PDB file of N, CA and C in Angstrom:
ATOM      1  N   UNK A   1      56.217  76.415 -49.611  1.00  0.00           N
ATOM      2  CA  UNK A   1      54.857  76.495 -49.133  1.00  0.00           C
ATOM      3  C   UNK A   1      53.934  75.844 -50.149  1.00  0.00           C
ATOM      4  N   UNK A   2      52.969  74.918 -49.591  1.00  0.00           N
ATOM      5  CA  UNK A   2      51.761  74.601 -50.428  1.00  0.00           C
ATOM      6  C   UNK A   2      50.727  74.905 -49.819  1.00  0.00           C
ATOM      7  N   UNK A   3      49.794  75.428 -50.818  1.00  0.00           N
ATOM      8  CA  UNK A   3      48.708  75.683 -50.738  1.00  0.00           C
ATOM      9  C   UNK A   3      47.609  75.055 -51.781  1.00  0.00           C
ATOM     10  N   UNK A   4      47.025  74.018 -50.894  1.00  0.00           N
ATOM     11  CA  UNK A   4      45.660  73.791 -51.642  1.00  0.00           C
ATOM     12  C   UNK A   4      44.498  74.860 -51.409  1.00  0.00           C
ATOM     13  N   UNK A   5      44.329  74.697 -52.959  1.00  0.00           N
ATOM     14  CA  UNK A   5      42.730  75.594 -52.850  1.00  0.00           C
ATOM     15  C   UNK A   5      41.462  74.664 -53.268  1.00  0.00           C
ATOM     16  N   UNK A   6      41.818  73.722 -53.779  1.00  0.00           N
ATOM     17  CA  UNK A   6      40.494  72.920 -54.386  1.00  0.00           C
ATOM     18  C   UNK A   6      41.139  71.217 -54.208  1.00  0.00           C
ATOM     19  N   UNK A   7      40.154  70.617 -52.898  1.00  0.00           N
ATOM     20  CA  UNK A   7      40.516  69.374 -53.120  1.00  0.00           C
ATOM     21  C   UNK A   7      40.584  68.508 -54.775  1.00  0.00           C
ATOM     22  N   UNK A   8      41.202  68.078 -54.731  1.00  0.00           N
ATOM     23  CA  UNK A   8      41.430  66.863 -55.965  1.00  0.00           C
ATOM     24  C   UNK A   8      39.868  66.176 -56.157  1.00  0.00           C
ATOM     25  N   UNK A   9      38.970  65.695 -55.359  1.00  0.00           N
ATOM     26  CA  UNK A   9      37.841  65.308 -55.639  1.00  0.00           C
ATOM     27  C   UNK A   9      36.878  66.409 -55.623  1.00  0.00           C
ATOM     28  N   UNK A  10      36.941  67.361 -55.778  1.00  0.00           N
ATOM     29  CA  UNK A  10      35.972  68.880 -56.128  1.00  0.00           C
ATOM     30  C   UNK A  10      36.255  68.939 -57.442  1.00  0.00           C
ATOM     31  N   UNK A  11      37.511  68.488 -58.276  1.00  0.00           N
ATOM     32  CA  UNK A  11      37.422  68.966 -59.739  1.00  0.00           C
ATOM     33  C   UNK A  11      36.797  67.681 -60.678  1.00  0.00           C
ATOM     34  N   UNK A  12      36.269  68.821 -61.338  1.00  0.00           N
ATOM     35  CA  UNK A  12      35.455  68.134 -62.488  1.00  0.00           C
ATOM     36  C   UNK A  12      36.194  67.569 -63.536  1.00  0.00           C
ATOM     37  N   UNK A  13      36.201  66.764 -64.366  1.00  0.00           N
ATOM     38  CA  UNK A  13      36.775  66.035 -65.740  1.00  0.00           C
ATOM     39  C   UNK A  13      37.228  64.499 -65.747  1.00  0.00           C
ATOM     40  N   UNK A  14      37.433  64.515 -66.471  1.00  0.00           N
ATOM     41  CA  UNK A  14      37.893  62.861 -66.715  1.00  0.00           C
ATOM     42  C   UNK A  14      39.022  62.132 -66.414  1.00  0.00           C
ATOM     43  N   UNK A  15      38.832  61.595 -65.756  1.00  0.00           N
ATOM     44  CA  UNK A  15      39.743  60.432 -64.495  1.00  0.00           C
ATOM     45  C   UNK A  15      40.060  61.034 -63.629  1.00  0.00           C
ATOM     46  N   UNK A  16      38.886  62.100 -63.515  1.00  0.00           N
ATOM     47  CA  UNK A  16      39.478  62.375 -61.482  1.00  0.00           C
ATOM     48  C   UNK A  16      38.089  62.733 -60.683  1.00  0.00           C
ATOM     49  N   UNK A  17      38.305  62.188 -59.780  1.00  0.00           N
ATOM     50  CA  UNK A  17      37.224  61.566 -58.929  1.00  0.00           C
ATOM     51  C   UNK A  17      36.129  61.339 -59.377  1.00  0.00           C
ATOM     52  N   UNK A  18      36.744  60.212 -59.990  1.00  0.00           N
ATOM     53  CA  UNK A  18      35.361  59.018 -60.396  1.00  0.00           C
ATOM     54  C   UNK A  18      34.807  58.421 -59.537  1.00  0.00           C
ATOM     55  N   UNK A  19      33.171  58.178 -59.441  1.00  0.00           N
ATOM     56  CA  UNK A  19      32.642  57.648 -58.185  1.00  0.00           C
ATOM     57  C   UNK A  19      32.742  55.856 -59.031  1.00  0.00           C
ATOM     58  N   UNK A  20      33.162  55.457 -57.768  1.00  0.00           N
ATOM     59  CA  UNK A  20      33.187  53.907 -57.907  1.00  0.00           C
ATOM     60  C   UNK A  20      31.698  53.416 -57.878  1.00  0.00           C
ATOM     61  N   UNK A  21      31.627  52.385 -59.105  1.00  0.00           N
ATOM     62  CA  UNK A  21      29.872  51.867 -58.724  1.00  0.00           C
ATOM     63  C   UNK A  21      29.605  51.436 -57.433  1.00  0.00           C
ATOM     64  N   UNK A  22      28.228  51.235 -57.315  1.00  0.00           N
ATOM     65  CA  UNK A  22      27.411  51.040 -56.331  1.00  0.00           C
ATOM     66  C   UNK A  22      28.556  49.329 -55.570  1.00  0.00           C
ATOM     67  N   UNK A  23      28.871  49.694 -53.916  1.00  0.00           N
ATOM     68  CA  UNK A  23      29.213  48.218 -53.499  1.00  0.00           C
ATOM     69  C   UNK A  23      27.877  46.708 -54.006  1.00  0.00           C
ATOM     70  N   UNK A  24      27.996  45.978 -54.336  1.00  0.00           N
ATOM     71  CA  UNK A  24      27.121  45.072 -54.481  1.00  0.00           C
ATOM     72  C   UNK A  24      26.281  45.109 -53.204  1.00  0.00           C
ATOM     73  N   UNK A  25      25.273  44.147 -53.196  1.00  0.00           N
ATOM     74  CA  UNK A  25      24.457  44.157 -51.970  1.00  0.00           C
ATOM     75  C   UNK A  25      24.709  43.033 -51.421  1.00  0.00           C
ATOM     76  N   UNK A  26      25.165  43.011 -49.885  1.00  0.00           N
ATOM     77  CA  UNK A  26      25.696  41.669 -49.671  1.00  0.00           C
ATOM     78  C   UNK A  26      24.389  40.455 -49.518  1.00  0.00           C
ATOM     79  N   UNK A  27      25.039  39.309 -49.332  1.00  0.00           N
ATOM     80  CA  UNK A  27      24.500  37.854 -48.900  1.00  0.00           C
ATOM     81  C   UNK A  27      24.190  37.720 -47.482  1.00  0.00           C
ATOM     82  N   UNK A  28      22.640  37.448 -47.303  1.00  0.00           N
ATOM     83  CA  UNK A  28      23.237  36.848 -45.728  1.00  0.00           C
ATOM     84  C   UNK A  28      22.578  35.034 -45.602  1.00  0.00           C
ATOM     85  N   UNK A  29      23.186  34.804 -44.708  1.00  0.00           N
ATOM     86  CA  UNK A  29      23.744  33.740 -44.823  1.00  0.00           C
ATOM     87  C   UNK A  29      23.219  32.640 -43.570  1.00  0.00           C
ATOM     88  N   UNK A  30      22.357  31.744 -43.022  1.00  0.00           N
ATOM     89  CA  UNK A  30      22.388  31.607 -42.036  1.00  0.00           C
ATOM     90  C   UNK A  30      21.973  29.898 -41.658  1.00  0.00           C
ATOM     91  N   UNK A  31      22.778  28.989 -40.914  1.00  0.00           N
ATOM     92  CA  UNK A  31      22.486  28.006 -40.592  1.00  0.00           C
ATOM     93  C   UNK A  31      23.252  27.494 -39.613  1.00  0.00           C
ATOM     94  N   UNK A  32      23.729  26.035 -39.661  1.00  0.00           N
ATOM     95  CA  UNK A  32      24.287  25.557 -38.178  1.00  0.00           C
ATOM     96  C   UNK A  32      26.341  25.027 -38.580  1.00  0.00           C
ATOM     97  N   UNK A  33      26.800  25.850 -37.583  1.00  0.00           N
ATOM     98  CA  UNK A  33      28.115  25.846 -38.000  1.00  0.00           C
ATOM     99  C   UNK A  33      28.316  24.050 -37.752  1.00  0.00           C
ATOM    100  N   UNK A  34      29.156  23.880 -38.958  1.00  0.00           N
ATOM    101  CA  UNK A  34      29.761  21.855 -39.007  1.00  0.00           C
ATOM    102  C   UNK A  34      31.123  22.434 -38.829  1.00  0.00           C
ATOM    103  N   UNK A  35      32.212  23.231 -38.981  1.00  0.00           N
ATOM    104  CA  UNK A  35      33.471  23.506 -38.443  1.00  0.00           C
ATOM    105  C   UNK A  35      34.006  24.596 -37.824  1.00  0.00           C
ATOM    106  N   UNK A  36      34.467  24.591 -37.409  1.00  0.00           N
ATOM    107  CA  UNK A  36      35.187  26.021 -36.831  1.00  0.00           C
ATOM    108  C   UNK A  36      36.705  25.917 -36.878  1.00  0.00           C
ATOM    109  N   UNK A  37      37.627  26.160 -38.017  1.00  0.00           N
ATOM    110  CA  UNK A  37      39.078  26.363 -37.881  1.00  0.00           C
ATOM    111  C   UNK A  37      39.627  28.221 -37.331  1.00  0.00           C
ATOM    112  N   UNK A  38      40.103  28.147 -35.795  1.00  0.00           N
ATOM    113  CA  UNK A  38      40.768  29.076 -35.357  1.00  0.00           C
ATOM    114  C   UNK A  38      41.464  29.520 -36.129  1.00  0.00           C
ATOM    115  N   UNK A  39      42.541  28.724 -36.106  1.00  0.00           N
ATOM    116  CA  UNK A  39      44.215  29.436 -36.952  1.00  0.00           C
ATOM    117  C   UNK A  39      44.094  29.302 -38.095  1.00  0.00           C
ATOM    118  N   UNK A  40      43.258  29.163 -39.067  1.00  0.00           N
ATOM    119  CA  UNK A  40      42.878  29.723 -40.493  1.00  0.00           C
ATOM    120  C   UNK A  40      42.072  30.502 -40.667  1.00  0.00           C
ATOM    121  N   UNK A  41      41.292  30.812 -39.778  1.00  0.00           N
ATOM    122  CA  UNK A  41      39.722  31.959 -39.692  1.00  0.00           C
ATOM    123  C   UNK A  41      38.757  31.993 -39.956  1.00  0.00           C
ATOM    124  N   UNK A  42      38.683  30.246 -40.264  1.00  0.00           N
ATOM    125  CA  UNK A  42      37.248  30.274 -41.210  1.00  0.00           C
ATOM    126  C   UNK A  42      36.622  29.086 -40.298  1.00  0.00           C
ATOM    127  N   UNK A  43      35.067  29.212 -40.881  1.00  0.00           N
ATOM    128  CA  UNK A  43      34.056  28.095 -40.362  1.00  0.00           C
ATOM    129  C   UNK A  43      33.570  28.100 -41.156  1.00  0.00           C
ATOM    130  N   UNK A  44      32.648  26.672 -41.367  1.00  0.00           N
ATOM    131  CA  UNK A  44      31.492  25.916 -42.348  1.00  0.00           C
ATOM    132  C   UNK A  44      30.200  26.247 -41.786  1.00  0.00           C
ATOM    133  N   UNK A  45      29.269  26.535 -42.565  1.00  0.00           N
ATOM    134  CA  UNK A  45      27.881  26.325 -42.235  1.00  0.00           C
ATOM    135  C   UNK A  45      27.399  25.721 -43.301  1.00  0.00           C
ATOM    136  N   UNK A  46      26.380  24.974 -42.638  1.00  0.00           N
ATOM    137  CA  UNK A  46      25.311  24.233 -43.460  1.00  0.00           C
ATOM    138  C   UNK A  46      23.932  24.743 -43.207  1.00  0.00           C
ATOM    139  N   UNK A  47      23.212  25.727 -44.489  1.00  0.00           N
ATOM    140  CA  UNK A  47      22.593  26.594 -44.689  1.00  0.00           C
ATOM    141  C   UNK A  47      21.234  24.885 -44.967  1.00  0.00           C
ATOM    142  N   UNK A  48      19.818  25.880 -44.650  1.00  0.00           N
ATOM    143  CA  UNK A  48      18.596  24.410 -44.989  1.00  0.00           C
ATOM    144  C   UNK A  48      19.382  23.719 -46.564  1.00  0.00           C
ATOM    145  N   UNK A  49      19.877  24.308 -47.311  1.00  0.00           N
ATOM    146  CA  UNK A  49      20.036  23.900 -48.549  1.00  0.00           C
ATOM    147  C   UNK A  49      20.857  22.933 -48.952  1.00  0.00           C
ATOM    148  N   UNK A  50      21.631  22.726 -47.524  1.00  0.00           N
ATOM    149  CA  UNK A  50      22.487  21.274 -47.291  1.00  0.00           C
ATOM    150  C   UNK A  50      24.080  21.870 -48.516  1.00  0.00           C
ATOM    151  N   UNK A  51      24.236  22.167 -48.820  1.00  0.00           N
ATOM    152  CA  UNK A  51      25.293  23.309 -49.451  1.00  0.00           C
ATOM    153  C   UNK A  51      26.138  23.731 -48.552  1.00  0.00           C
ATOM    154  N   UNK A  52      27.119  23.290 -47.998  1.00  0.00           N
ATOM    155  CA  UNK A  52      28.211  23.672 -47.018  1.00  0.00           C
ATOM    156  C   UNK A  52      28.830  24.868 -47.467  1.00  0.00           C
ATOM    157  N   UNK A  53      28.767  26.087 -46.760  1.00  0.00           N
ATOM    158  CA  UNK A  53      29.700  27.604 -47.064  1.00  0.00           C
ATOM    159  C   UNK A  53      30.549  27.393 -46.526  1.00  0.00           C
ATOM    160  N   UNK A  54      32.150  27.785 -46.609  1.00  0.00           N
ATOM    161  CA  UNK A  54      32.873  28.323 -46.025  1.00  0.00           C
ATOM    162  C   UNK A  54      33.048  29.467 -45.231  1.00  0.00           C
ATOM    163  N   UNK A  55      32.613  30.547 -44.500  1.00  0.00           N
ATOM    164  CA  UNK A  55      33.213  31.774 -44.218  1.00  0.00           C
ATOM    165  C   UNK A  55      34.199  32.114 -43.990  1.00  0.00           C
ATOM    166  N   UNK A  56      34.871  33.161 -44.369  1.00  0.00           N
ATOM    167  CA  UNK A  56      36.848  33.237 -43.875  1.00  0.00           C
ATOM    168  C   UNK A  56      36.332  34.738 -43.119  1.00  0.00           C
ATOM    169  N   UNK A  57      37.007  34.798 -42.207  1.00  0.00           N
ATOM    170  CA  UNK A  57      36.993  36.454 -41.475  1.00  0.00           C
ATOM    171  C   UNK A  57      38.066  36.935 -41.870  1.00  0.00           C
ATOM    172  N   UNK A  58      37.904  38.590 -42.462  1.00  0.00           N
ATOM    173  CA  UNK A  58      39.282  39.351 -42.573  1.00  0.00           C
ATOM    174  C   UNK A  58      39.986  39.391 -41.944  1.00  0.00           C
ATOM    175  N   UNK A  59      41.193  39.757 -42.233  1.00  0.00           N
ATOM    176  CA  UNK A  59      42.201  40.277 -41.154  1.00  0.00           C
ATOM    177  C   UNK A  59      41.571  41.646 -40.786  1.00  0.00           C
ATOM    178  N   UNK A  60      41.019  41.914 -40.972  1.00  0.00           N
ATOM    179  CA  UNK A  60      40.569  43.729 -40.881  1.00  0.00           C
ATOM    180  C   UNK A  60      38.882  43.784 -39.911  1.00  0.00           C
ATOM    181  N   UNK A  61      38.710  42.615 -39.480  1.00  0.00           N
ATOM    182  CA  UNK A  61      36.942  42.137 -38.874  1.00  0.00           C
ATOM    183  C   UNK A  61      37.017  42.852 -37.683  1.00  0.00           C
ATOM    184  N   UNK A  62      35.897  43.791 -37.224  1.00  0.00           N
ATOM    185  CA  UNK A  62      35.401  44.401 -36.159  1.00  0.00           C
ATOM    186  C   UNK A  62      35.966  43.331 -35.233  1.00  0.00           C
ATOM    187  N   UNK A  63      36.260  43.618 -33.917  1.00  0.00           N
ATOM    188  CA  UNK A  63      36.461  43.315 -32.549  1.00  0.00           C
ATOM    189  C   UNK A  63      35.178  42.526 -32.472  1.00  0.00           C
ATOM    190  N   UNK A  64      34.164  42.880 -32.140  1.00  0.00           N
ATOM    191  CA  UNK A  64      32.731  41.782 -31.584  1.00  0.00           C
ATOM    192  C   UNK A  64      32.803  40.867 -33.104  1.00  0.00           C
ATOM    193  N   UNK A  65      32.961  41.035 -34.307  1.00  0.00           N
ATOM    194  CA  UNK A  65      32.699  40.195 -35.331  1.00  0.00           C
ATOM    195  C   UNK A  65      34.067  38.811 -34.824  1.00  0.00           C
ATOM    196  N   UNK A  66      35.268  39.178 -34.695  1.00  0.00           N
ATOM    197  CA  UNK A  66      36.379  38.242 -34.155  1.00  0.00           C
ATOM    198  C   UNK A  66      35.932  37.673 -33.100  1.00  0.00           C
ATOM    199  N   UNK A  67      35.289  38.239 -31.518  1.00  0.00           N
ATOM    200  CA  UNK A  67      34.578  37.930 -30.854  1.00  0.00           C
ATOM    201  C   UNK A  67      33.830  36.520 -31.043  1.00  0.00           C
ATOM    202  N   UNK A  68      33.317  36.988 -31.743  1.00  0.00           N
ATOM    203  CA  UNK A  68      31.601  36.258 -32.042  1.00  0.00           C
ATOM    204  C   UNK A  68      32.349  34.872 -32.673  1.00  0.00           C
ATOM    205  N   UNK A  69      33.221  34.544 -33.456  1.00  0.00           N
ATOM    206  CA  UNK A  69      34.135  33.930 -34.041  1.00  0.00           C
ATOM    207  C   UNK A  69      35.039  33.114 -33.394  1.00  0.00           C
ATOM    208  N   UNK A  70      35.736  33.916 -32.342  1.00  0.00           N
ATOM    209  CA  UNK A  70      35.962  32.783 -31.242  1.00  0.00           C
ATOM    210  C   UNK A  70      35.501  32.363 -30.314  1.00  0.00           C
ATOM    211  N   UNK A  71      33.916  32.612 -30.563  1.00  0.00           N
ATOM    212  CA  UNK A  71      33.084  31.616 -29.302  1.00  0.00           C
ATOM    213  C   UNK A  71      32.279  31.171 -30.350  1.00  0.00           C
ATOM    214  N   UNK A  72      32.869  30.806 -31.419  1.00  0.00           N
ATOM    215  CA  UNK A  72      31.621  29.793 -32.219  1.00  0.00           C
ATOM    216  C   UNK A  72      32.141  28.298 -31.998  1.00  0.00           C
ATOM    217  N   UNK A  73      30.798  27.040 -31.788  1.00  0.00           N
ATOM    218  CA  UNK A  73      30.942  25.455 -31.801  1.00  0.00           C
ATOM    219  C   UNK A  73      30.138  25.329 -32.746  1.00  0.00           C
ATOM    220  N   UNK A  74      30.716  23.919 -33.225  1.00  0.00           N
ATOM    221  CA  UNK A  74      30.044  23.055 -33.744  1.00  0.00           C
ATOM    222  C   UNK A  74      28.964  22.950 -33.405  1.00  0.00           C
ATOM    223  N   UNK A  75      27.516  22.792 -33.664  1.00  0.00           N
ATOM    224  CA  UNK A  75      26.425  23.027 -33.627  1.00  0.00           C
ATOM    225  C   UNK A  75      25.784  23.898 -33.528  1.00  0.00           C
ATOM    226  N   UNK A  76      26.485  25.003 -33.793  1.00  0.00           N
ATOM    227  CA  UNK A  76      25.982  26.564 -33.361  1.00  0.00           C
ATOM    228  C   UNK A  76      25.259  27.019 -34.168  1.00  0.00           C
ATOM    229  N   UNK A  77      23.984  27.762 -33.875  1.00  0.00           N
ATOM    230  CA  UNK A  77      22.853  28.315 -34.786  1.00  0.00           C
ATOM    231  C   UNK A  77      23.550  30.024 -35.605  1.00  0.00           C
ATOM    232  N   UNK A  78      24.179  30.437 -36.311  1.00  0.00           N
ATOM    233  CA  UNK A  78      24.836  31.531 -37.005  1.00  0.00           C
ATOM    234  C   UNK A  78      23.278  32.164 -37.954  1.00  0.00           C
ATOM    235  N   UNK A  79      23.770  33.936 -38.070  1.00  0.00           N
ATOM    236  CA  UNK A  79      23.576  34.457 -39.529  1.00  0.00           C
ATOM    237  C   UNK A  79      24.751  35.150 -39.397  1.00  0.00           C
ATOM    238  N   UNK A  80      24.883  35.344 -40.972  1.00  0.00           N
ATOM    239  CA  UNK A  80      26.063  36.122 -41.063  1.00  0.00           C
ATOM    240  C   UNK A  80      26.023  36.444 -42.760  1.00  0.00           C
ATOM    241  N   UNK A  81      26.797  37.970 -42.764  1.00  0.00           N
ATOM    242  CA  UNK A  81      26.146  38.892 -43.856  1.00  0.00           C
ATOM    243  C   UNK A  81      27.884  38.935 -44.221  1.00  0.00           C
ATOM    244  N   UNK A  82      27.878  38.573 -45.674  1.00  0.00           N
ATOM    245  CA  UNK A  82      29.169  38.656 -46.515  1.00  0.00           C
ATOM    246  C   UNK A  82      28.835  38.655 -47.619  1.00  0.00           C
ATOM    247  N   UNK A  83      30.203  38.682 -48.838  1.00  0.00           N
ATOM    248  CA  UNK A  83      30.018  38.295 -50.278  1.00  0.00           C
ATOM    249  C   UNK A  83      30.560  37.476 -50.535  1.00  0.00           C
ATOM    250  N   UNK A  84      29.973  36.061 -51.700  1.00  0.00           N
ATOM    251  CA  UNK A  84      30.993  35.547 -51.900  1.00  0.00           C
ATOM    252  C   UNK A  84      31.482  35.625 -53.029  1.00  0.00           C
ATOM    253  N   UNK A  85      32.783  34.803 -52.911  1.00  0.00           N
ATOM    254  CA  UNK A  85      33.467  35.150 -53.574  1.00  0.00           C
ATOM    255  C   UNK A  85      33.947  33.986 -54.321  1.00  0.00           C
ATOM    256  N   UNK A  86      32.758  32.751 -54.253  1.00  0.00           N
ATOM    257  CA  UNK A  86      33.127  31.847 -55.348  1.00  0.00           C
ATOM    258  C   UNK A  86      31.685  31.062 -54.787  1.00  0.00           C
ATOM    259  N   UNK A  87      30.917  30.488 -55.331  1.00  0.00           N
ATOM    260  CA  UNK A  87      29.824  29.619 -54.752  1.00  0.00           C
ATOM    261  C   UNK A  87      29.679  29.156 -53.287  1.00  0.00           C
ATOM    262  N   UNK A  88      30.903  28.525 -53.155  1.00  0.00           N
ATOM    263  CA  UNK A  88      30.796  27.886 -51.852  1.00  0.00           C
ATOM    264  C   UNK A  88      31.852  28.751 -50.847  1.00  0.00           C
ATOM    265  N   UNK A  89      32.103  30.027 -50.663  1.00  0.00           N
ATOM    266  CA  UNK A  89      33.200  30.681 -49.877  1.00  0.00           C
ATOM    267  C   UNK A  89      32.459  32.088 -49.828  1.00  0.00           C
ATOM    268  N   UNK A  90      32.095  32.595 -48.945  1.00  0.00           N
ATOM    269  CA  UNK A  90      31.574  33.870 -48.320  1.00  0.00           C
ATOM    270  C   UNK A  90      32.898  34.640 -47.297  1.00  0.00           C
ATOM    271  N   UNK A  91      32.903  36.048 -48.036  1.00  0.00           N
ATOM    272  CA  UNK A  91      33.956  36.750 -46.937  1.00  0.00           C
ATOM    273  C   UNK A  91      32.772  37.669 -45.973  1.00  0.00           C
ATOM    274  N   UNK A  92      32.767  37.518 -44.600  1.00  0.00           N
ATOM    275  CA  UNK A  92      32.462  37.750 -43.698  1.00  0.00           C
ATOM    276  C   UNK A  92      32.700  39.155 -43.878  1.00  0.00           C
ATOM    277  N   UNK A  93      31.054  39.775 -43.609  1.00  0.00           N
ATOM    278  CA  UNK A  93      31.018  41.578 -42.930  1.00  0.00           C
ATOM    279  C   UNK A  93      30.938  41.847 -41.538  1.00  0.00           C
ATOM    280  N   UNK A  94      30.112  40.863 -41.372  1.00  0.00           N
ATOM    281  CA  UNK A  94      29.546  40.928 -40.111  1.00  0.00           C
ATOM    282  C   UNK A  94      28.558  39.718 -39.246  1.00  0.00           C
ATOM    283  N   UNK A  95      28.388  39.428 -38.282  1.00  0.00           N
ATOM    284  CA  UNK A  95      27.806  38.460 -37.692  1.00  0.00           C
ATOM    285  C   UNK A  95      26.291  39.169 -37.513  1.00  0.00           C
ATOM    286  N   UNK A  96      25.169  38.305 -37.571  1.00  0.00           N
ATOM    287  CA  UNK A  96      23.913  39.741 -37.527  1.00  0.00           C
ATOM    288  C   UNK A  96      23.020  38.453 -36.381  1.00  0.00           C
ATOM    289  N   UNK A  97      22.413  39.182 -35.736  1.00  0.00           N
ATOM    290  CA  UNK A  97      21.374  38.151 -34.846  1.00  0.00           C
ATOM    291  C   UNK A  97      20.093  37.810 -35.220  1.00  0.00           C
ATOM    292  N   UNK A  98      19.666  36.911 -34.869  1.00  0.00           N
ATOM    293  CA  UNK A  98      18.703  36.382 -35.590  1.00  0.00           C
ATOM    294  C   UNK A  98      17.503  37.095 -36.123  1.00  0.00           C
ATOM    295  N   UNK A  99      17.151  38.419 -35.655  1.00  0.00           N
ATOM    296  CA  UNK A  99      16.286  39.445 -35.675  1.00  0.00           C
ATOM    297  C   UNK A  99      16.812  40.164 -36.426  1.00  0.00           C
ATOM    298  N   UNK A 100      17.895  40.224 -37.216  1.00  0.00           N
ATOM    299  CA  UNK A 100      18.515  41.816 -38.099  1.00  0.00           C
ATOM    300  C   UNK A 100      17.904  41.641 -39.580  1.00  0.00           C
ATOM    301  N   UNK A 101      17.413  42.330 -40.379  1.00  0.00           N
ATOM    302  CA  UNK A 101      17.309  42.107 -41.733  1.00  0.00           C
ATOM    303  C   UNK A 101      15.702  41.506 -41.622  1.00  0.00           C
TER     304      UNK A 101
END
């Protein structure tokens, strides 16, 4: 028989349940898609700043975010809220409409 009496994150001391810092605050991101690769997951936008992003979608992306992803074209007006994760490469949170934020 086990019996817990005190979850593992209720006790107090050192190295146990440490709160992880604050998530960063993401990027958002928004201009006119120049690629769309399906079977790699990613698309280009070219933000006013003429600076081509990459976005890659997780394997783990909401249903409407995958959605939204496979009905994107070339010329398509996007925002979209990620981090990146090197200058020119943003990982995708979410797709946001032109009114969010």
């Amino acid at each position: 028989t086990i019996r817990i009496q005190d979850p593992v994150q209720a006790r107090r001391g050192p190295g146990i349940a440490r709160r992880s810092p604050s998530p960063a605050r993401a990027d958002v991101v928004e201009g006119t898609v120049e690629r769309v690769q399906v079977d790699l997951g990613v698309f280009d936008v070219q933000p006013r700043t003429g600076r081509v992003i990459t976005v890659s979608v997780p394997y783990n992306a909401k249903a409407s975010d995958v959605e939204s992803f496979r009905r994107l074209r070339r010329g398509d007006f996007v925002r979209v809220e990620g981090e990146f994760v090197n200058p020119d490469s943003l990982q995708l949170l979410s797709f946001l409409s032109p009114r969010d934020r």
